[in-house]
Amino acid sequence: GIRPIAAFGTDGCRSHTAALLRDFDPGRYYDAMKLRRVDEGGRLGLVSTRLAIGDAALPTNTDEVGIALGTATSGVHSTVQHLHKLATGGPTAVPAMGFANTIANAAASLCSIEFGLRGPNVTIGQKQASALSAIAFAMAGLRQGRAAAFVCGGMDDFEERFFTVHDRMRVLSPVGGGEEASRPFDARRNGFVLGAGGHMLVLETGEFAARRGVKPYGEVLGVGAGASACALGAWPTEPSGIVGTMRAAMADAGVEPSDIDVVFASANSTPVLDRVESQAIAEVFGPLGVPVVSIKGAVGEYGASGGAALMAALLGLAAGMMPPTLGFERPDPACPVDVSPSARSARGRLALINATADGGAQYCLVARAAADPRLEPRA
């Protein structure tokens, strides 16, 4: 999904690529009149939530279903437009009707209103770990009996100013020169590539699913949450926080490291995070002790990427395969993990999914793929 940016100019930038959405047409699902006061993030949230609800045959207009949306960028388009008009034209130049879209929880609220999801409604912003954080919240809500189901996961999109700020902070590839690419765990990695997308799934109790006779893609068995002490905007510099979070998730799931068939890593092509996460995985599973995948060589880095990784894990393991880690070609001795640039056969159905945010927040899920999932959506 990574290619040169065409949506806006990148002249004067160090980086010129991103995994932006292509061929996304919300008008296929909603009337233009309904969409005209909804910004890009809200549209992405509405469509991905609609697809998840349809695929799960989930009831709507009910108190039993809530929504937990993880996002790092909800409202960014409207906020940039709002502030630009305010700065250049004064208060009278800012249309009042657009202000609601600048609020970070606008997308989740729109989804709740559209589908009558009257259960808990929460928006979680944990930077790059936002989606996995939202799924962890939904898991806790189900265990506490606060709802029978959650539509949960992540949504992120970005625009020119957001990209430019990251470029000026020199966190995007090609930091320090070299080839511009997302290369998780590769010896040539030199920064991440921004991505965008909506990845929403339905997490529900077994009872609620059985009531409708639907067949799940898999099961979330355990959740771990933690943090590393590091500077604001920086990646963890030592592995103990990630180690603790992975062990907490496995303890919650009642499994041992030897039970895990694959780790879907948070590695995003940054020199520090990939190395530290590799050290953490090696400490828990042993050097080269478990197959490791990072999908960010294909989809880039964004707050919803953890939701994408969970979906890739469930669908891939159910089909008996592990996705490739695109961009990985030259092993780095500092990253002692079992990574492959090609798809591989899977030996089992148990996955551990990591998400780490700059600033230190960490989440981990243990999930088991179904033996024979609905690989083709019903709606």
mmCIF file of N, CA, C and O in Angstrom, residues 188-257:
data_model
loop_
_atom_site.group_PDB
_atom_site.id
_atom_site.type_symbol
_atom_site.label_atom_id
_atom_site.label_comp_id
_atom_site.label_asym_id
_atom_site.label_seq_id
_atom_site.Cartn_x
_atom_site.Cartn_y
_atom_site.Cartn_z
ATOM 1 N N ARG A 188 18.748 -1.864 7.148
ATOM 2 C CA ARG A 188 18.738 -0.546 6.489
ATOM 3 C C ARG A 188 17.586 0.340 6.949
ATOM 4 O O ARG A 188 17.412 1.443 6.415
ATOM 5 N N ARG A 189 16.806 -0.097 7.907
ATOM 6 C CA ARG A 189 15.638 0.686 8.331
ATOM 7 C C ARG A 189 16.063 2.085 8.778
ATOM 8 O O ARG A 189 17.089 2.251 9.434
ATOM 9 N N ASN A 190 15.265 3.083 8.437
ATOM 10 C CA ASN A 190 15.679 4.460 8.748
ATOM 11 C C ASN A 190 14.504 5.368 9.070
ATOM 12 O O ASN A 190 14.554 6.569 8.858
ATOM 13 N N GLY A 191 13.414 4.797 9.599
ATOM 14 C CA GLY A 191 12.257 5.593 9.965
ATOM 15 C C GLY A 191 10.995 4.964 9.425
ATOM 16 O O GLY A 191 11.035 4.106 8.547
ATOM 17 N N PHE A 192 9.840 5.394 9.966
ATOM 18 C CA PHE A 192 8.583 4.777 9.543
ATOM 19 C C PHE A 192 7.931 5.558 8.411
ATOM 20 O O PHE A 192 8.330 6.681 8.078
ATOM 21 N N VAL A 193 6.928 4.942 7.806
ATOM 22 C CA VAL A 193 6.113 5.541 6.756
ATOM 23 C C VAL A 193 4.695 5.651 7.301
ATOM 24 O O VAL A 193 4.168 4.702 7.884
ATOM 25 N N LEU A 194 4.078 6.814 7.151
ATOM 26 C CA LEU A 194 2.717 7.008 7.669
ATOM 27 C C LEU A 194 1.707 6.190 6.878
ATOM 28 O O LEU A 194 1.807 6.050 5.653
ATOM 29 N N GLY A 195 0.711 5.670 7.588
ATOM 30 C CA GLY A 195 -0.369 4.917 6.962
ATOM 31 C C GLY A 195 -1.721 5.460 7.374
ATOM 32 O O GLY A 195 -1.831 6.377 8.193
ATOM 33 N N ALA A 196 -2.760 4.903 6.785
ATOM 34 C CA ALA A 196 -4.135 5.304 7.097
ATOM 35 C C ALA A 196 -5.053 4.126 6.820
ATOM 36 O O ALA A 196 -4.751 3.267 5.993
ATOM 37 N N GLY A 197 -6.185 4.093 7.515
ATOM 38 C CA GLY A 197 -7.156 3.028 7.269
ATOM 39 C C GLY A 197 -8.134 2.895 8.411
ATOM 40 O O GLY A 197 -7.970 3.492 9.479
ATOM 41 N N GLY A 198 -9.188 2.126 8.152
ATOM 42 C CA GLY A 198 -10.183 1.818 9.167
ATOM 43 C C GLY A 198 -10.237 0.316 9.372
ATOM 44 O O GLY A 198 -10.385 -0.444 8.405
ATOM 45 N N HIS A 199 -10.093 -0.127 10.604
ATOM 46 C CA HIS A 199 -10.060 -1.560 10.920
ATOM 47 C C HIS A 199 -10.951 -1.799 12.141
ATOM 48 O O HIS A 199 -10.500 -1.724 13.276
ATOM 49 N N MET A 200 -12.215 -2.051 11.890
ATOM 50 C CA MET A 200 -13.184 -2.249 12.963
ATOM 51 C C MET A 200 -13.667 -3.697 12.968
ATOM 52 O O MET A 200 -13.897 -4.294 11.910
ATOM 53 N N LEU A 201 -13.796 -4.260 14.142
ATOM 54 C CA LEU A 201 -14.304 -5.618 14.292
ATOM 55 C C LEU A 201 -15.337 -5.653 15.401
ATOM 56 O O LEU A 201 -15.468 -4.698 16.172
ATOM 57 N N VAL A 202 -16.088 -6.731 15.443
ATOM 58 C CA VAL A 202 -17.093 -6.919 16.482
ATOM 59 C C VAL A 202 -16.528 -7.896 17.504
ATOM 60 O O VAL A 202 -16.211 -9.044 17.175
ATOM 61 N N LEU A 203 -16.380 -7.433 18.731
ATOM 62 C CA LEU A 203 -15.931 -8.266 19.844
ATOM 63 C C LEU A 203 -17.138 -8.477 20.743
ATOM 64 O O LEU A 203 -17.738 -7.498 21.223
ATOM 65 N N GLU A 204 -17.507 -9.721 20.964
ATOM 66 C CA GLU A 204 -18.735 -10.001 21.709
ATOM 67 C C GLU A 204 -18.567 -11.260 22.551
ATOM 68 O O GLU A 204 -17.641 -12.045 22.352
ATOM 69 N N THR A 205 -19.464 -11.445 23.478
ATOM 70 C CA THR A 205 -19.453 -12.661 24.288
ATOM 71 C C THR A 205 -19.902 -13.841 23.439
ATOM 72 O O THR A 205 -20.629 -13.686 22.451
ATOM 73 N N GLY A 206 -19.464 -15.037 23.821
ATOM 74 C CA GLY A 206 -19.885 -16.226 23.102
ATOM 75 C C GLY A 206 -21.391 -16.411 23.130
ATOM 76 O O GLY A 206 -21.997 -16.862 22.152
ATOM 77 N N GLU A 207 -21.992 -16.051 24.249
ATOM 78 C CA GLU A 207 -23.456 -16.160 24.380
ATOM 79 C C GLU A 207 -24.178 -15.301 23.359
ATOM 80 O O GLU A 207 -25.143 -15.728 22.719
ATOM 81 N N PHE A 208 -23.728 -14.069 23.217
ATOM 82 C CA PHE A 208 -24.385 -13.126 22.315
ATOM 83 C C PHE A 208 -24.243 -13.597 20.864
ATOM 84 O O PHE A 208 -25.181 -13.489 20.071
ATOM 85 N N ALA A 209 -23.077 -14.135 20.513
ATOM 86 C CA ALA A 209 -22.877 -14.657 19.161
ATOM 87 C C ALA A 209 -23.743 -15.887 18.916
ATOM 88 O O ALA A 209 -24.343 -16.042 17.842
ATOM 89 N N ALA A 210 -23.814 -16.770 19.917
ATOM 90 C CA ALA A 210 -24.610 -17.996 19.763
ATOM 91 C C ALA A 210 -26.087 -17.684 19.588
ATOM 92 O O ALA A 210 -26.807 -18.395 18.880
ATOM 93 N N ARG A 211 -26.539 -16.608 20.223
ATOM 94 C CA ARG A 211 -27.943 -16.221 20.107
ATOM 95 C C ARG A 211 -28.334 -15.939 18.660
ATOM 96 O O ARG A 211 -29.469 -16.159 18.250
ATOM 97 N N ARG A 212 -27.358 -15.420 17.871
ATOM 98 C CA ARG A 212 -27.632 -15.112 16.467
ATOM 99 C C ARG A 212 -27.159 -16.211 15.535
ATOM 100 O O ARG A 212 -27.391 -16.147 14.330
ATOM 101 N N GLY A 213 -26.454 -17.204 16.068
ATOM 102 C CA GLY A 213 -25.969 -18.288 15.243
ATOM 103 C C GLY A 213 -24.817 -17.912 14.334
ATOM 104 O O GLY A 213 -24.598 -18.545 13.307
ATOM 105 N N VAL A 214 -24.056 -16.871 14.696
ATOM 106 C CA VAL A 214 -22.931 -16.452 13.848
ATOM 107 C C VAL A 214 -21.665 -17.196 14.253
ATOM 108 O O VAL A 214 -21.521 -17.636 15.388
ATOM 109 N N LYS A 215 -20.768 -17.317 13.310
ATOM 110 C CA LYS A 215 -19.527 -18.042 13.524
ATOM 111 C C LYS A 215 -18.376 -17.052 13.644
ATOM 112 O O LYS A 215 -18.181 -16.236 12.753
ATOM 113 N N PRO A 216 -17.593 -17.093 14.711
ATOM 114 C CA PRO A 216 -16.535 -16.089 14.905
ATOM 115 C C PRO A 216 -15.294 -16.369 14.072
ATOM 116 O O PRO A 216 -15.023 -17.500 13.666
ATOM 117 N N TYR A 217 -14.536 -15.339 13.832
ATOM 118 C CA TYR A 217 -13.222 -15.477 13.199
ATOM 119 C C TYR A 217 -12.197 -15.994 14.198
ATOM 120 O O TYR A 217 -11.164 -16.529 13.806
ATOM 121 N N GLY A 218 -12.438 -15.786 15.477
ATOM 122 C CA GLY A 218 -11.492 -16.218 16.481
ATOM 123 C C GLY A 218 -11.915 -15.716 17.842
ATOM 124 O O GLY A 218 -13.047 -15.275 18.041
ATOM 125 N N GLU A 219 -10.989 -15.781 18.767
ATOM 126 C CA GLU A 219 -11.284 -15.469 20.159
ATOM 127 C C GLU A 219 -10.112 -14.712 20.778
ATOM 128 O O GLU A 219 -8.952 -15.104 20.601
ATOM 129 N N VAL A 220 -10.400 -13.630 21.476
ATOM 130 C CA VAL A 220 -9.379 -12.919 22.243
ATOM 131 C C VAL A 220 -9.302 -13.573 23.615
ATOM 132 O O VAL A 220 -10.292 -13.613 24.350
ATOM 133 N N LEU A 221 -8.130 -14.083 23.963
ATOM 134 C CA LEU A 221 -7.970 -14.851 25.198
ATOM 135 C C LEU A 221 -7.414 -14.028 26.344
ATOM 136 O O LEU A 221 -7.726 -14.286 27.507
ATOM 137 N N GLY A 222 -6.555 -13.053 26.031
ATOM 138 C CA GLY A 222 -5.916 -12.306 27.107
ATOM 139 C C GLY A 222 -5.413 -10.962 26.653
ATOM 140 O O GLY A 222 -5.163 -10.737 25.464
ATOM 141 N N VAL A 223 -5.271 -10.064 27.615
ATOM 142 C CA VAL A 223 -4.871 -8.686 27.357
ATOM 143 C C VAL A 223 -3.767 -8.292 28.331
ATOM 144 O O VAL A 223 -3.827 -8.631 29.520
ATOM 145 N N GLY A 224 -2.781 -7.580 27.839
ATOM 146 C CA GLY A 224 -1.758 -6.991 28.691
ATOM 147 C C GLY A 224 -1.608 -5.516 28.378
ATOM 148 O O GLY A 224 -1.741 -5.110 27.220
ATOM 149 N N ALA A 225 -1.369 -4.703 29.391
ATOM 150 C CA ALA A 225 -1.159 -3.267 29.193
ATOM 151 C C ALA A 225 -0.020 -2.823 30.095
ATOM 152 O O ALA A 225 0.145 -3.324 31.211
ATOM 153 N N GLY A 226 0.779 -1.890 29.608
ATOM 154 C CA GLY A 226 1.905 -1.406 30.395
ATOM 155 C C GLY A 226 2.515 -0.177 29.760
ATOM 156 O O GLY A 226 1.924 0.431 28.865
ATOM 157 N N ALA A 227 3.683 0.176 30.219
ATOM 158 C CA ALA A 227 4.359 1.362 29.690
ATOM 159 C C ALA A 227 5.846 1.272 29.973
ATOM 160 O O ALA A 227 6.278 0.574 30.896
ATOM 161 N N SER A 228 6.609 1.980 29.163
ATOM 162 C CA SER A 228 8.047 2.129 29.376
ATOM 163 C C SER A 228 8.351 3.578 29.721
ATOM 164 O O SER A 228 7.702 4.489 29.193
ATOM 165 N N ALA A 229 9.301 3.773 30.588
ATOM 166 C CA ALA A 229 9.734 5.129 30.923
ATOM 167 C C ALA A 229 10.619 5.638 29.799
ATOM 168 O O ALA A 229 11.719 5.124 29.575
ATOM 169 N N CYS A 230 10.121 6.614 29.049
ATOM 170 C CA CYS A 230 10.921 7.190 27.972
ATOM 171 C C CYS A 230 10.448 8.617 27.728
ATOM 172 O O CYS A 230 9.411 9.041 28.235
ATOM 173 N N ALA A 231 11.201 9.333 26.945
ATOM 174 C CA ALA A 231 10.881 10.735 26.699
ATOM 175 C C ALA A 231 9.608 10.879 25.870
ATOM 176 O O ALA A 231 9.225 9.981 25.113
ATOM 177 N N LEU A 232 8.949 12.012 26.005
ATOM 178 C CA LEU A 232 7.761 12.317 25.226
ATOM 179 C C LEU A 232 8.098 12.255 23.741
ATOM 180 O O LEU A 232 9.042 12.898 23.279
ATOM 181 N N GLY A 233 7.350 11.467 22.993
ATOM 182 C CA GLY A 233 7.592 11.335 21.567
ATOM 183 C C GLY A 233 8.713 10.383 21.195
ATOM 184 O O GLY A 233 9.017 10.217 20.015
ATOM 185 N N ALA A 234 9.343 9.744 22.182
ATOM 186 C CA ALA A 234 10.453 8.830 21.910
ATOM 187 C C ALA A 234 10.000 7.385 22.094
ATOM 188 O O ALA A 234 9.031 7.094 22.797
ATOM 189 N N TRP A 235 10.726 6.468 21.452
ATOM 190 C CA TRP A 235 10.445 5.047 21.599
ATOM 191 C C TRP A 235 11.177 4.505 22.816
ATOM 192 O O TRP A 235 12.197 5.059 23.232
ATOM 193 N N PRO A 236 10.686 3.415 23.412
ATOM 194 C CA PRO A 236 11.394 2.809 24.538
ATOM 195 C C PRO A 236 12.823 2.452 24.153
ATOM 196 O O PRO A 236 13.094 2.023 23.023
ATOM 197 N N THR A 237 13.734 2.638 25.085
ATOM 198 C CA THR A 237 15.143 2.362 24.815
ATOM 199 C C THR A 237 15.627 1.066 25.460
ATOM 200 O O THR A 237 16.774 0.680 25.268
ATOM 201 N N GLU A 238 14.772 0.419 26.236
ATOM 202 C CA GLU A 238 15.129 -0.883 26.812
ATOM 203 C C GLU A 238 13.860 -1.751 26.858
ATOM 204 O O GLU A 238 12.747 -1.235 26.841
ATOM 205 N N PRO A 239 14.007 -3.078 26.897
ATOM 206 C CA PRO A 239 12.878 -3.965 26.607
ATOM 207 C C PRO A 239 11.964 -4.329 27.769
ATOM 208 O O PRO A 239 10.953 -5.006 27.544
ATOM 209 N N SER A 240 12.249 -3.926 28.994
ATOM 210 C CA SER A 240 11.507 -4.467 30.144
ATOM 211 C C SER A 240 10.007 -4.183 30.078
ATOM 212 O O SER A 240 9.185 -5.029 30.458
ATOM 213 N N GLY A 241 9.616 -2.996 29.608
ATOM 214 C CA GLY A 241 8.190 -2.677 29.533
ATOM 215 C C GLY A 241 7.451 -3.580 28.562
ATOM 216 O O GLY A 241 6.353 -4.068 28.853
ATOM 217 N N ILE A 242 8.041 -3.820 27.387
ATOM 218 C CA ILE A 242 7.410 -4.695 26.393
ATOM 219 C C ILE A 242 7.390 -6.134 26.896
ATOM 220 O O ILE A 242 6.400 -6.851 26.730
ATOM 221 N N VAL A 243 8.463 -6.554 27.538
ATOM 222 C CA VAL A 243 8.513 -7.898 28.121
ATOM 223 C C VAL A 243 7.384 -8.088 29.117
ATOM 224 O O VAL A 243 6.639 -9.084 29.089
ATOM 225 N N GLY A 244 7.221 -7.122 30.025
ATOM 226 C CA GLY A 244 6.180 -7.229 31.036
ATOM 227 C C GLY A 244 4.783 -7.259 30.450
ATOM 228 O O GLY A 244 3.908 -7.991 30.930
ATOM 229 N N THR A 245 4.558 -6.476 29.400
ATOM 230 C CA THR A 245 3.238 -6.433 28.773
ATOM 231 C C THR A 245 2.918 -7.747 28.079
ATOM 232 O O THR A 245 1.789 -8.258 28.166
ATOM 233 N N MET A 246 3.880 -8.329 27.370
ATOM 234 C CA MET A 246 3.650 -9.620 26.719
ATOM 235 C C MET A 246 3.381 -10.709 27.753
ATOM 236 O O MET A 246 2.474 -11.538 27.581
ATOM 237 N N ARG A 247 4.146 -10.725 28.818
ATOM 238 C CA ARG A 247 3.940 -11.747 29.853
ATOM 239 C C ARG A 247 2.596 -11.564 30.555
ATOM 240 O O ARG A 247 1.931 -12.552 30.903
ATOM 241 N N ALA A 248 2.167 -10.321 30.732
ATOM 242 C CA ALA A 248 0.865 -10.078 31.351
ATOM 243 C C ALA A 248 -0.264 -10.602 30.462
ATOM 244 O O ALA A 248 -1.241 -11.189 30.951
ATOM 245 N N ALA A 249 -0.147 -10.400 29.147
ATOM 246 C CA ALA A 249 -1.181 -10.887 28.230
ATOM 247 C C ALA A 249 -1.239 -12.408 28.237
ATOM 248 O O ALA A 249 -2.340 -13.003 28.234
ATOM 249 N N MET A 250 -0.086 -13.054 28.241
ATOM 250 C CA MET A 250 -0.079 -14.516 28.258
ATOM 251 C C MET A 250 -0.594 -15.063 29.583
ATOM 252 O O MET A 250 -1.318 -16.079 29.605
ATOM 253 N N ALA A 251 -0.272 -14.404 30.685
ATOM 254 C CA ALA A 251 -0.799 -14.832 31.979
ATOM 255 C C ALA A 251 -2.311 -14.679 32.017
ATOM 256 O O ALA A 251 -3.027 -15.554 32.529
ATOM 257 N N ASP A 252 -2.813 -13.575 31.457
ATOM 258 C CA ASP A 252 -4.258 -13.354 31.409
ATOM 259 C C ASP A 252 -4.941 -14.421 30.560
ATOM 260 O O ASP A 252 -6.061 -14.844 30.846
ATOM 261 N N ALA A 253 -4.256 -14.863 29.495
ATOM 262 C CA ALA A 253 -4.820 -15.882 28.597
ATOM 263 C C ALA A 253 -4.620 -17.299 29.116
ATOM 264 O O ALA A 253 -5.225 -18.243 28.597
ATOM 265 N N GLY A 254 -3.758 -17.460 30.114
ATOM 266 C CA GLY A 254 -3.485 -18.795 30.644
ATOM 267 C C GLY A 254 -2.649 -19.641 29.706
ATOM 268 O O GLY A 254 -2.826 -20.867 29.640
ATOM 269 N N VAL A 255 -1.717 -19.009 28.976
ATOM 270 C CA VAL A 255 -0.855 -19.743 28.050
ATOM 271 C C VAL A 255 0.606 -19.464 28.376
ATOM 272 O O VAL A 255 0.933 -18.487 29.066
ATOM 273 N N GLU A 256 1.484 -20.315 27.860
ATOM 274 C CA GLU A 256 2.916 -20.183 28.035
ATOM 275 C C GLU A 256 3.547 -19.696 26.731
ATOM 276 O O GLU A 256 2.951 -19.838 25.656
ATOM 277 N N PRO A 257 4.770 -19.159 26.785
ATOM 278 C CA PRO A 257 5.436 -18.746 25.546
ATOM 279 C C PRO A 257 5.507 -19.857 24.500
ATOM 280 O O PRO A 257 5.381 -19.605 23.298
#
